[in-house]
Coordinates of C-alpha atoms and ligand atoms in Angstrom, one line a residue:
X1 CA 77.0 170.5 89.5
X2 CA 75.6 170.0 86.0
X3 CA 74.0 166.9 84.7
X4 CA 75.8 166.2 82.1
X5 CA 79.5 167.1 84.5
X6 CA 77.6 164.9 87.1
X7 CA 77.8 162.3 84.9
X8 CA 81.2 163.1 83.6
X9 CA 82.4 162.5 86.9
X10 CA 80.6 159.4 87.2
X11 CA 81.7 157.8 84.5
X12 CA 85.7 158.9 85.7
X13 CA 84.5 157.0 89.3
X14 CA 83.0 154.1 87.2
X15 CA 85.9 153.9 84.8
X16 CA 88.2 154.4 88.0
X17 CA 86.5 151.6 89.9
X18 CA 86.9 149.2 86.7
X19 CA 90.6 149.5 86.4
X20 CA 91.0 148.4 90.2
X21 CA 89.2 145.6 89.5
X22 CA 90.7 144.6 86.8
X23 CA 94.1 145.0 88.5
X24 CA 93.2 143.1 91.5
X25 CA 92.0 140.1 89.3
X26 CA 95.1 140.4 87.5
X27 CA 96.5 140.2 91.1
X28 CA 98.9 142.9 91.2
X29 CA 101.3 142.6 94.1
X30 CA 99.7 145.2 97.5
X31 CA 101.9 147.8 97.1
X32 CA 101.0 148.3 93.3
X33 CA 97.2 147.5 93.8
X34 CA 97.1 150.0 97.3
X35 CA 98.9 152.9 95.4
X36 CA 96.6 152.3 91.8
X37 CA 93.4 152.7 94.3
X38 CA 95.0 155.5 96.3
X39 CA 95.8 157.6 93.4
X40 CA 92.3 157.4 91.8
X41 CA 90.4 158.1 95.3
X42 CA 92.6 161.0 95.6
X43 CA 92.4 162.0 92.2
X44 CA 88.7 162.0 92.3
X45 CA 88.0 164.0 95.9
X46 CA 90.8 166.2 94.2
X47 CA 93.1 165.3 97.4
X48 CA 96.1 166.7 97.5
X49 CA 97.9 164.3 100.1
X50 CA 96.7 161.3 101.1
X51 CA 97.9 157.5 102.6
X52 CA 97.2 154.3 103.2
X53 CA 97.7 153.0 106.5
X54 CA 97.3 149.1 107.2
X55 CA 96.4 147.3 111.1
X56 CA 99.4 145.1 111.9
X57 CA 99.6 141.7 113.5
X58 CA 100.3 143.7 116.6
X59 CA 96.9 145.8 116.1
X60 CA 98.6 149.0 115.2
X61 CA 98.3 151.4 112.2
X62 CA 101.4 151.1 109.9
X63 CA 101.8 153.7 106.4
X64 CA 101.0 151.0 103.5
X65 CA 101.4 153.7 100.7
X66 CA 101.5 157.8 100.2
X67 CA 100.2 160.0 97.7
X68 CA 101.7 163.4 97.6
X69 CA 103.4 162.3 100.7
X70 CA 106.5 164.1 101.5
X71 CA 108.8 161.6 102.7
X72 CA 109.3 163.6 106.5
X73 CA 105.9 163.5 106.8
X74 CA 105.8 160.0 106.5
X75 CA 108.4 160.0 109.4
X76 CA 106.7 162.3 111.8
X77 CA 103.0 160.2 110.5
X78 CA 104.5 156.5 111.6
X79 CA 104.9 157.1 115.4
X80 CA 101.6 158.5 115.9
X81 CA 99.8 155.6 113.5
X82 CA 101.8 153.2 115.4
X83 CA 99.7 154.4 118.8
X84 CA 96.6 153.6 117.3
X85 CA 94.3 151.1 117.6
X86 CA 91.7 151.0 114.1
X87 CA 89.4 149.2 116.3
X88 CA 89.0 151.7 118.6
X89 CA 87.4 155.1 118.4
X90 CA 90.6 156.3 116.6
X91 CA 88.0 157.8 113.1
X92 CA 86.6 161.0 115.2
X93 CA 86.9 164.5 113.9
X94 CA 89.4 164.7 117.2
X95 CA 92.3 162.4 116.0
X96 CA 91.6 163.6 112.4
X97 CA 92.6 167.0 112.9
X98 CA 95.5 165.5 114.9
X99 CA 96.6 164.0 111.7
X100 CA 96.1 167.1 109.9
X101 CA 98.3 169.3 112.1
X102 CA 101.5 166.4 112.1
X103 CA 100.9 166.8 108.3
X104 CA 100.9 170.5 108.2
X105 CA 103.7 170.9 111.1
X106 CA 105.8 168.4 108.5
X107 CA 105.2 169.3 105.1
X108 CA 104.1 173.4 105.5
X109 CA 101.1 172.3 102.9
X110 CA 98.2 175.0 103.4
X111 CA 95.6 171.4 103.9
X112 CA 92.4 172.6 106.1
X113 CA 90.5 169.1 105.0
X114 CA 90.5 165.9 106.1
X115 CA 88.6 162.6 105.3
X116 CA 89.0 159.0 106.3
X117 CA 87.3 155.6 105.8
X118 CA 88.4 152.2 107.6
X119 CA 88.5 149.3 105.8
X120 CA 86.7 147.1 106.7
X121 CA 85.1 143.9 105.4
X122 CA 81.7 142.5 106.7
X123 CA 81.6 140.4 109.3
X124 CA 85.9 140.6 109.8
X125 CA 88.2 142.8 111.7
X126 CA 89.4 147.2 110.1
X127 CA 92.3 146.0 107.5
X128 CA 93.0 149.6 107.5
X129 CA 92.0 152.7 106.3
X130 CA 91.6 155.5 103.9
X131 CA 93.4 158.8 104.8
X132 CA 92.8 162.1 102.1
X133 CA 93.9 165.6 103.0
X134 CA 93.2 169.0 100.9
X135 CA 93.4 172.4 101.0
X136 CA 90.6 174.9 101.0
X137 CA 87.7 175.5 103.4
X138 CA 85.3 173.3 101.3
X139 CA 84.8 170.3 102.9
X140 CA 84.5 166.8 102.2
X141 CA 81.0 166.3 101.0
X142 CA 78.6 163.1 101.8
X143 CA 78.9 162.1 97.9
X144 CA 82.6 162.1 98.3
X145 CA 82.3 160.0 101.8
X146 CA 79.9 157.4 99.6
X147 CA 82.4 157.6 96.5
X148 CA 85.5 157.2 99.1
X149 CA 83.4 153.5 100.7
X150 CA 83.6 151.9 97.2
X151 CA 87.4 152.5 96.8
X152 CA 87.6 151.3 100.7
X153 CA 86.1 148.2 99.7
X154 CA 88.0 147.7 97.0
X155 CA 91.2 148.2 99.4
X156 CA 89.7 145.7 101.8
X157 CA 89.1 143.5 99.0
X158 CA 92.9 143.6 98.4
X159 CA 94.3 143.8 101.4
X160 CA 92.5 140.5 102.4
X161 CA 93.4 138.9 98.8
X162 CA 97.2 139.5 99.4
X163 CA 96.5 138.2 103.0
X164 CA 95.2 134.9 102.3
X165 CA 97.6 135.0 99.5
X166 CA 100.5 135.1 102.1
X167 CA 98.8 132.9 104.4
X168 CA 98.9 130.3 101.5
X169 CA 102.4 131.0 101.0
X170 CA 103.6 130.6 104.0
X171 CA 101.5 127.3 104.4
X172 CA 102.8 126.3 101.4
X173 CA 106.6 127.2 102.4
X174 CA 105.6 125.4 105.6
X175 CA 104.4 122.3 103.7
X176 CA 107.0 122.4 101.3
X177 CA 109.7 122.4 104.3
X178 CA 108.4 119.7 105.9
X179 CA 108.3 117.4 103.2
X180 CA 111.9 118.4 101.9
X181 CA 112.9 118.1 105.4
X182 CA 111.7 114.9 106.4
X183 CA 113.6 112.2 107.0
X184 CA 111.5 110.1 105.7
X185 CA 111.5 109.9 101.9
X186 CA 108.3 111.3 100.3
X187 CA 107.6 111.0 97.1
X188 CA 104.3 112.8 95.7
X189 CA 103.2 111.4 92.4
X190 CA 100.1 112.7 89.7
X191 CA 96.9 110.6 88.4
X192 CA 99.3 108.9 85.9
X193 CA 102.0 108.0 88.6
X194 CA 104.6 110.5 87.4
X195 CA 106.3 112.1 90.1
X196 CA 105.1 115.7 90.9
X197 CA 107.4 116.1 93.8
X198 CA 110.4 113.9 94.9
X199 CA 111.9 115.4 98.6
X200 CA 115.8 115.2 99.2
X201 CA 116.0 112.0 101.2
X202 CA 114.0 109.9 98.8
X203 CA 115.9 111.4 95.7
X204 CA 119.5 110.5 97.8
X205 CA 118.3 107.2 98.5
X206 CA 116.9 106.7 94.7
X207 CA 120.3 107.9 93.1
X208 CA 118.0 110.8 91.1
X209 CA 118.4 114.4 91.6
X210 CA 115.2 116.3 92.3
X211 CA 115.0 117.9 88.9
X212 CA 116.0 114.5 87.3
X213 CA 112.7 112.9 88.9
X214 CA 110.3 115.9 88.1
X215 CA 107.8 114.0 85.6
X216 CA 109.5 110.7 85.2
X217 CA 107.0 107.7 85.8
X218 CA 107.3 106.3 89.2
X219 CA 108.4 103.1 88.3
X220 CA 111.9 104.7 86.7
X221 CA 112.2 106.7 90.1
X222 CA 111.4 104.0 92.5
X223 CA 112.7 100.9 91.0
X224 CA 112.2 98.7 93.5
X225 CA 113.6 94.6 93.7
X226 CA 112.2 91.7 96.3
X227 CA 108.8 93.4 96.7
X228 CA 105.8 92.3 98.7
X229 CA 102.7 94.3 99.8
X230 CA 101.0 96.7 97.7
X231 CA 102.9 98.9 95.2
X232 CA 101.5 101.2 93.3
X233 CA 103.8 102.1 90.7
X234 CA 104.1 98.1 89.7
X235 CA 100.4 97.9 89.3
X236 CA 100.3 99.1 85.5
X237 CA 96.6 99.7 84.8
X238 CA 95.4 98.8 88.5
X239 CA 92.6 101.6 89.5
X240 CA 94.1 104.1 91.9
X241 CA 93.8 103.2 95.4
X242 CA 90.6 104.6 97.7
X243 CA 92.8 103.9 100.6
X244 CA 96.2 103.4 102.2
X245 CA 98.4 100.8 100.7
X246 CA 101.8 99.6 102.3
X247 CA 104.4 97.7 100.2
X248 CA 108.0 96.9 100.8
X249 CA 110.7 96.4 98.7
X250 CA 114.7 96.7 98.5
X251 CA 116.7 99.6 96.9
X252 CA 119.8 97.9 95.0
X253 CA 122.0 100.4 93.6
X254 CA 125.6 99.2 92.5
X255 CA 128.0 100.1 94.9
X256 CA 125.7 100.8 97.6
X257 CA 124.2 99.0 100.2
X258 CA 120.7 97.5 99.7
X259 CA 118.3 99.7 101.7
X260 CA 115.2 97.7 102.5
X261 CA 111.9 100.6 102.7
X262 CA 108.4 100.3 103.7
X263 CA 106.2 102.4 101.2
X264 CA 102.9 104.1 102.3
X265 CA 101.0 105.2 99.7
X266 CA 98.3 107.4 100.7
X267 CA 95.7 109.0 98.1
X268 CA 94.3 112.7 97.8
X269 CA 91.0 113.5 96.8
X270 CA 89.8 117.0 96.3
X271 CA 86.7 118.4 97.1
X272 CA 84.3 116.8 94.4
X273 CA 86.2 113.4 95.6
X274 CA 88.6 113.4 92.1
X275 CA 91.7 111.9 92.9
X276 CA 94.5 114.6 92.5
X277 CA 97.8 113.0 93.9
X278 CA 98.9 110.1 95.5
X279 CA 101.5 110.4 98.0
X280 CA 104.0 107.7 99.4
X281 CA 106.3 107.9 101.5
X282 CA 109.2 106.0 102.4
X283 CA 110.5 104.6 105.8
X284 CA 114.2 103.1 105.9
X285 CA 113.4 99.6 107.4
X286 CA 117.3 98.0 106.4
X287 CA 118.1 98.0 110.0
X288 CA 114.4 96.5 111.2
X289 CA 115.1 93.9 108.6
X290 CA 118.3 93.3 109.2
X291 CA 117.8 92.8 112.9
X292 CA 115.1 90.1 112.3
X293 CA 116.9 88.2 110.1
X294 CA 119.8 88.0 112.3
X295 CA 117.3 86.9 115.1
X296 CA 115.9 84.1 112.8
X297 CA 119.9 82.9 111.6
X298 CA 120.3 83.2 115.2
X299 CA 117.8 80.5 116.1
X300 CA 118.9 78.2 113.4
X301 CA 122.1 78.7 113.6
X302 CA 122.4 78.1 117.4
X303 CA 119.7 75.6 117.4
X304 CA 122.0 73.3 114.8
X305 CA 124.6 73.8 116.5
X306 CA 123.6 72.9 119.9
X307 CA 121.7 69.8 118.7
X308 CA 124.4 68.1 117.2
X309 CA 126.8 68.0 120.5
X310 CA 123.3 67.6 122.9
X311 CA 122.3 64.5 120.5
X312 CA 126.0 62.6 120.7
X313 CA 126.2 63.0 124.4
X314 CA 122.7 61.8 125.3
X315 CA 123.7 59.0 123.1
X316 CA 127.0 58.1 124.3
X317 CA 125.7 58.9 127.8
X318 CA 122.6 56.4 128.1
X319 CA 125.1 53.9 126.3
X320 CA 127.3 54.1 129.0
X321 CA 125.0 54.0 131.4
X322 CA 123.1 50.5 130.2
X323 CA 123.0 48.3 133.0
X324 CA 122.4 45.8 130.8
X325 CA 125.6 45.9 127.9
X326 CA 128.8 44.8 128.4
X327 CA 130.9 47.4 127.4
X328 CA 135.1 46.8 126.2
X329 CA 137.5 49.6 127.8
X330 CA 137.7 51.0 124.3
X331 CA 134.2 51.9 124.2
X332 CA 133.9 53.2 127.3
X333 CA 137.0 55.5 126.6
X334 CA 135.5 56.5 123.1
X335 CA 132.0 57.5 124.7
X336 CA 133.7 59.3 127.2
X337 CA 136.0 61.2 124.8
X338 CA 133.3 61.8 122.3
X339 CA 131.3 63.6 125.5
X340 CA 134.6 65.3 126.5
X341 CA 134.9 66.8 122.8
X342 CA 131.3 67.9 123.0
X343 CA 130.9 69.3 125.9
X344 CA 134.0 71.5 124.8
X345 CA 132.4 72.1 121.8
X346 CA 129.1 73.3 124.0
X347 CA 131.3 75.5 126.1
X348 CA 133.2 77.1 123.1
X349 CA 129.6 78.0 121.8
X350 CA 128.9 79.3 124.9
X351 CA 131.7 81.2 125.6
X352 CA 131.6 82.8 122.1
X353 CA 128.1 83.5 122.1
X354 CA 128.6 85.1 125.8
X355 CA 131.9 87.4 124.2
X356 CA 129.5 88.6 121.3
X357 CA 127.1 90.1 123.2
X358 CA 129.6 91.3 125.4
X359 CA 131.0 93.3 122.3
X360 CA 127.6 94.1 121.0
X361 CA 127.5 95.7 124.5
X362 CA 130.7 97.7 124.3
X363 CA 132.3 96.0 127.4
X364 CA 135.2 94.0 125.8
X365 CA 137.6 94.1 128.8
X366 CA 141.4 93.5 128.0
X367 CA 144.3 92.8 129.9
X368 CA 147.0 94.8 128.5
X369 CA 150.7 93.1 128.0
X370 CA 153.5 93.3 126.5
X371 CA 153.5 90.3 123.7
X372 CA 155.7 89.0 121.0
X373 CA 153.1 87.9 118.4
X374 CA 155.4 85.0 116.8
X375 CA 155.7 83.1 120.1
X376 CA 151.9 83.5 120.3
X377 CA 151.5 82.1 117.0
X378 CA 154.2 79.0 117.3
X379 CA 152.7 78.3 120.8
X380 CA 149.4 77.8 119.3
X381 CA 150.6 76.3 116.3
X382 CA 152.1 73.5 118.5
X383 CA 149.1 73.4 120.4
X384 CA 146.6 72.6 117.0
X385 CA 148.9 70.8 115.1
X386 CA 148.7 67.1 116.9
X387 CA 145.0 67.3 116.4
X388 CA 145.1 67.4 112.2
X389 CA 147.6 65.1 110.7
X390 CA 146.0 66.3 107.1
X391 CA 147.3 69.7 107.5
X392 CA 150.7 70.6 108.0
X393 CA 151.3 74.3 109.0
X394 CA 154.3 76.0 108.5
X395 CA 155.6 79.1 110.1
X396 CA 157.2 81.8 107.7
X397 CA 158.3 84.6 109.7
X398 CA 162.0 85.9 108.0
X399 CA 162.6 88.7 110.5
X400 CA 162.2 89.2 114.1
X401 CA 159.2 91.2 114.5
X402 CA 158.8 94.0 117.0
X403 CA 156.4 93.3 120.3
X404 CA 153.0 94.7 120.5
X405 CA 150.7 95.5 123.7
X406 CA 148.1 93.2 123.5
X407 CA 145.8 90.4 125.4
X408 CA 147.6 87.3 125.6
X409 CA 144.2 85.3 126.0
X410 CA 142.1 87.1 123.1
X411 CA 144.7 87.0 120.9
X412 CA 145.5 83.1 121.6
X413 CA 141.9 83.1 119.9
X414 CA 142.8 85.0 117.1
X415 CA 145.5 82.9 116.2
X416 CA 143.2 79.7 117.1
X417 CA 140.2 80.8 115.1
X418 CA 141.8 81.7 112.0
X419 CA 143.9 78.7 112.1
X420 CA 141.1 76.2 112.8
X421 CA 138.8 77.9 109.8
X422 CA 142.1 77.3 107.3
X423 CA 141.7 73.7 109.0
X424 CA 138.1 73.6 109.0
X425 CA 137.9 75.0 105.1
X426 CA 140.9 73.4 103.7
X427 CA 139.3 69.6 103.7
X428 CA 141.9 68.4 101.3
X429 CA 144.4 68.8 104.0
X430 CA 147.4 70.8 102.9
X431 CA 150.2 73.1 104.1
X432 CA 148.7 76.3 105.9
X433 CA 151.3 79.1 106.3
X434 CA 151.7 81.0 109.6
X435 CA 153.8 84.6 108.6
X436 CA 154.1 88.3 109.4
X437 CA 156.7 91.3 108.5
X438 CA 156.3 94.3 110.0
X439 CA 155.6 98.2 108.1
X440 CA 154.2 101.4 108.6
X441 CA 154.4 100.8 112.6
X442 CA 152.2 97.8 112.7
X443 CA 152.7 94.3 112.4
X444 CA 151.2 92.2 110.4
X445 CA 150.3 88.7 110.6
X446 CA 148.7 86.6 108.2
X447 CA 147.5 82.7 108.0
X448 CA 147.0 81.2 104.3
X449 CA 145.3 78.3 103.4
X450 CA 144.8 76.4 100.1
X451 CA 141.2 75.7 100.6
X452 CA 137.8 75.9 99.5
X453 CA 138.1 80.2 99.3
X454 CA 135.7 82.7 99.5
X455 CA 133.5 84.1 97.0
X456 CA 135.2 88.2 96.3
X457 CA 131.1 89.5 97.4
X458 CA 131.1 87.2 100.6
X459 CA 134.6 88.5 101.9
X460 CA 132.9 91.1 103.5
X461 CA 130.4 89.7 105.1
X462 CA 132.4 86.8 106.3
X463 CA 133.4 89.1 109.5
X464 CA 129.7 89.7 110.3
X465 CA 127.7 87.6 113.4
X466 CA 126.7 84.4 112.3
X467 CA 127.6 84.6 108.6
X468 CA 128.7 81.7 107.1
X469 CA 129.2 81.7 103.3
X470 CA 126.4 78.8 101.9
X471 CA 128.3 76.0 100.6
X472 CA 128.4 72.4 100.7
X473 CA 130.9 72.4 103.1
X474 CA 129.0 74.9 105.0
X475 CA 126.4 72.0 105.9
X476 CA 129.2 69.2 106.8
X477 CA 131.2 71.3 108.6
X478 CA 130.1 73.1 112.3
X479 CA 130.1 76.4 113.3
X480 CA 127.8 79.1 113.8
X481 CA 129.9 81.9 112.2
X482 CA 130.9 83.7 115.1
X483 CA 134.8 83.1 114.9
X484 CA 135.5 85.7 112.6
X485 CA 133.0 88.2 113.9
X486 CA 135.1 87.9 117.6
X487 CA 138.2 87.8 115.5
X488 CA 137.5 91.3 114.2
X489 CA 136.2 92.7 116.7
X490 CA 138.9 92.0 119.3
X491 CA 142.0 93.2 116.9
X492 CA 139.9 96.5 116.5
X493 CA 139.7 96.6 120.6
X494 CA 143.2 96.4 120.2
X495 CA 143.5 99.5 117.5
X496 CA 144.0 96.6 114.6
X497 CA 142.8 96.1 111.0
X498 CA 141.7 92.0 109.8
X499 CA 141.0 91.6 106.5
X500 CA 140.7 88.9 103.5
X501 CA 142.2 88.0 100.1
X502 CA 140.9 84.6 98.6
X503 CA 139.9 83.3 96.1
X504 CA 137.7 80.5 95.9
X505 CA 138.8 76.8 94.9
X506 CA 142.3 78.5 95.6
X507 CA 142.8 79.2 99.4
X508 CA 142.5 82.4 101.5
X509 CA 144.9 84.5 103.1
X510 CA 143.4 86.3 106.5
X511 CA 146.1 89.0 107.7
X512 CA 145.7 91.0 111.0
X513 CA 147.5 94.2 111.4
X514 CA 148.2 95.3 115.0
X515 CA 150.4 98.5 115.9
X516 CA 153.6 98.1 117.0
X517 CA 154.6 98.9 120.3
X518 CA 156.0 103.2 120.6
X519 CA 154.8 103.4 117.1
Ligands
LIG601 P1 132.2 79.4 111.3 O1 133.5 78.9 110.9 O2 131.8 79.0 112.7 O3 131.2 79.2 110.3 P2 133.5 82.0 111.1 O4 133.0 83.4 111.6 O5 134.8 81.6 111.7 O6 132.4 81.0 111.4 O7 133.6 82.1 109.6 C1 132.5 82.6 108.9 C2 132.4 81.9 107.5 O8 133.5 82.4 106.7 C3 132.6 80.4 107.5 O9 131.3 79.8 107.7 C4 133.1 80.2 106.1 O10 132.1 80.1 105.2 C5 134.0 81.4 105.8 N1 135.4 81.1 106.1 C6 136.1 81.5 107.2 N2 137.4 81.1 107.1 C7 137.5 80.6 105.9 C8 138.6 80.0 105.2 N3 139.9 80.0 105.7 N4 138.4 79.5 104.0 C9 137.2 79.6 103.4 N5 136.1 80.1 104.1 C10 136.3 80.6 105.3

């Protein structure tokens, strides 16, 4: 070979090996960047066929990419590859003329040469390898060998690129698929606490669609109301935090339900210690809350209420029992009235306080029978009416109503707490009406009062344990807002509906709907 066609053909290698580079920074996808380097290695050795055959996770050989392949040969190639081991001694002159003769046998191609290089990178396991094939009884020479290694790195170069590339993507994928999965809202937000990533349960709870919240500050996404603890996205020009912060704070959206979250904010710092993101995330802690607050209106609640009945009877008790008064018959009765009432009083509590855990518990047990609702309601209207000479009820029933399957007992207290709260809430006395028709197969019954009312937001929660709407009233008059919790829940044992209309400084109307009987 000349000098000046020596150098020819090394400026073609050099020229050659500068293009591959060029298109693995440009990071072309494998199959391009395998097939450019192919086709220049060939090219160069003047190969006539030639492939590219990668190690798979399994430690096999699979065909990456052909040059001047014919496509059977590729068939009757990928069994044999798929034997072999490129760890093992798999590059001898043995297996290469193997290869050679499957080619031949396939294709009818007149090759006699063969060359092959693993690729392999220092220190880490064969990617692959090289595989060139020509015709002719020249053989591969030592400068094509050394020509063929730089190429082979180059492929190992790529092949590990677009491996750690997919690696990445697949972490990323994984990453991404957590967070978007959690149920736990995440949010993830950049140096100047605009969100870079909002994941579906956070952008549900926030009312924002995912695209929506892409680069909006996070106090527009996370407007949060009642807050205590640490938040960052209230903290305006606060320096970002080195550590973990917690806040909490209520969602309020109109026409949902407040949702009460805990926020952790967590920072993250790359390498050189820069902060890059900070990333909260968000724990649904409504039902935590709620559960505490009912213990603590629990405590008060029963505390009050127990006080007041314990208090009159020690007191009318150690009266009675002075040695040293002389007590008229009238006070004696009174004292031992007033402890009568009370100790009822203490027994209702305690038998109400015993059926609501009962129902929290699921074991409501009723005694089925057949019932006609109107003698129910004038037997108990009888039965309350002595006791409040202010009131006057007045039963409205025009038609004969059907009979329902019910328990006689539990729905006595129906009747008996709704009429004592339109006694208990009416204290201007007054006419409370006692009526019912019957439609749809149910039959409804319903008690109205002309009372104090109830605010339209509170009607809700009127039905809930130990609400009691906060009112003047609400401190004179006793109760620990149970009544209307067992009211509800014993007409829905029985398959019924309770609801409310008032309005307040008007009166309320509570109606129970139970089905009929056959319907
Ligand atoms: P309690 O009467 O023991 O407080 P209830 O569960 O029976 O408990 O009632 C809950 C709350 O609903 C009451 O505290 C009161 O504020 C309101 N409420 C119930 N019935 C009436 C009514 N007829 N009129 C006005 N408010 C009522």
């Amino acid at each position: 070979m000349s000098l000046s066609l020596f150098s020819n053909y090394r400026l073609r290698q050099l020229e050659a090996l500068l293009e591959i580079s060029r298109a693995l920074t440009a990071r072309l996808d494998l199959p391009s960047l395998l097939r450019t380097i192919l086709q220049y290695t060939a090219e160069m050795v003047q190969a006539e066929v030639g492939y590219i055959a990668l190690t798979t996770p399994a430690g096999t050989l699979r065909l990456a990419t052909g040059y001047g392949l014919p496509s059977q040969v590729f068939h009757a190639l990928a069994p044999y590859l798929a034997q072999k081991n490129p760890e093992q001694d798999f590059w001898n002159e043995t297996e290469l003329r193997r290869q050679l003769s499957i080619i031949r046998e396939a294709s009818d191609a007149p090759l006699e040469q063969v060359v092959a290089l693993p690729l392999v990178l220092e220190g880490e396991a064969t990617v692959g390898g090289i595989f060139l094939f020509r015709p002719g009884s020249v053989a591969f020479s030592a400068g094509d060998r050394g020509m063929l290694r730089d190429f082979a790195d180059q492929a190992a170069i790529a092949v590990r690129n677009a491996r750690q590339m997919e690696l990445l993507r697949a972490e990323k994928a994984r990453v991404e698929a957590v967070i978007e999965n959690s149920p736990n809202g995440v949010l993830i937000l950049d140096t100047d606490l605009r969100v870079a990533a909002i994941n579906r349960v956070l952008s549900e709870l926030a009312g924002v669609t995912q695209a929506e919240a892409r680069g909006q500050p996070c106090t527009e996404v996370l407007r949060l109301q009642n807050l205590s603890g640490d938040h960052i996205c209230q903290r305006g020009q606060a320096p970002p935090p080195t550590g973990i912060l917690y806040g909490e704070g209520d969602i309020v959206r109109p026409g949902h339900k407040r949702i009460t979250v805990g926020v952790t904010y967590s920072p993250l710092f790359d390498r050189n210690g820069a902060l890059i993101n900070i990333i909260a995330t968000l724990t649904d802690i409504t039902r935590f809350r709620e559960a505490e607050e009912l213990k603590s209106t629990f405590i008060s609640v029963i505390s009050h209420e127990l006080k007041t009945p314990v208090s009159l009877i020690k007191g009318y008790a150690s009266t009675l029992a002075r040695e040293d008064a002389l007590l008229s018959p009238e006070t004696v009765r009174e004292g031992a009235r007033v402890i009568e009432e009370e100790s009822d009083r203490l027994n209702e509590l305690i038998n109400n306080l015993l059926d609501a855990s009962r129902i929290q518990a699921g074991a409501m047990h009723l005694e089925m029978e057949t019932l006609s609702l109107v003698d129910l309601a004038r037997a108990t209207v009888e039965r309350l009416q002595p006791q409040t000479p202010d009131h006057t009820f007045a039963l409205d029933f025009a038609q004969a109503l059907p009979p329902v399957r019910g328990d006689e007992r539990r729905l006595r207290q129906v009747f008996e707490n709704l009429l004592t709260n339109a006694v208990k809430y009416s204290p201007q006395g007054g006419v409370i009406r006692l009526g019912g028709w019957q439609e749809g197969g149910e039959v409804v019954i319903y008690v109205a009062d002309r009372g104090i009312g109830i605010p339209y937001e509170e009607q809700e929660a009127v039905f809930e344990r130990f609400y009691r709407v906060d009112s003047g009233l609400r401190r004179s008059t006793q109760g620990a807002g149970l009544g209307l919790f067992l009211v509800k829940a014993i007409v829905e044992a029985h398959g019924g509906r309770v609801w409310v209309r008032s309005q307040p400084d008007q009166g309320s109307t509570f109606f129970v709907a139970l089905p009929q009987m056959g319907a």
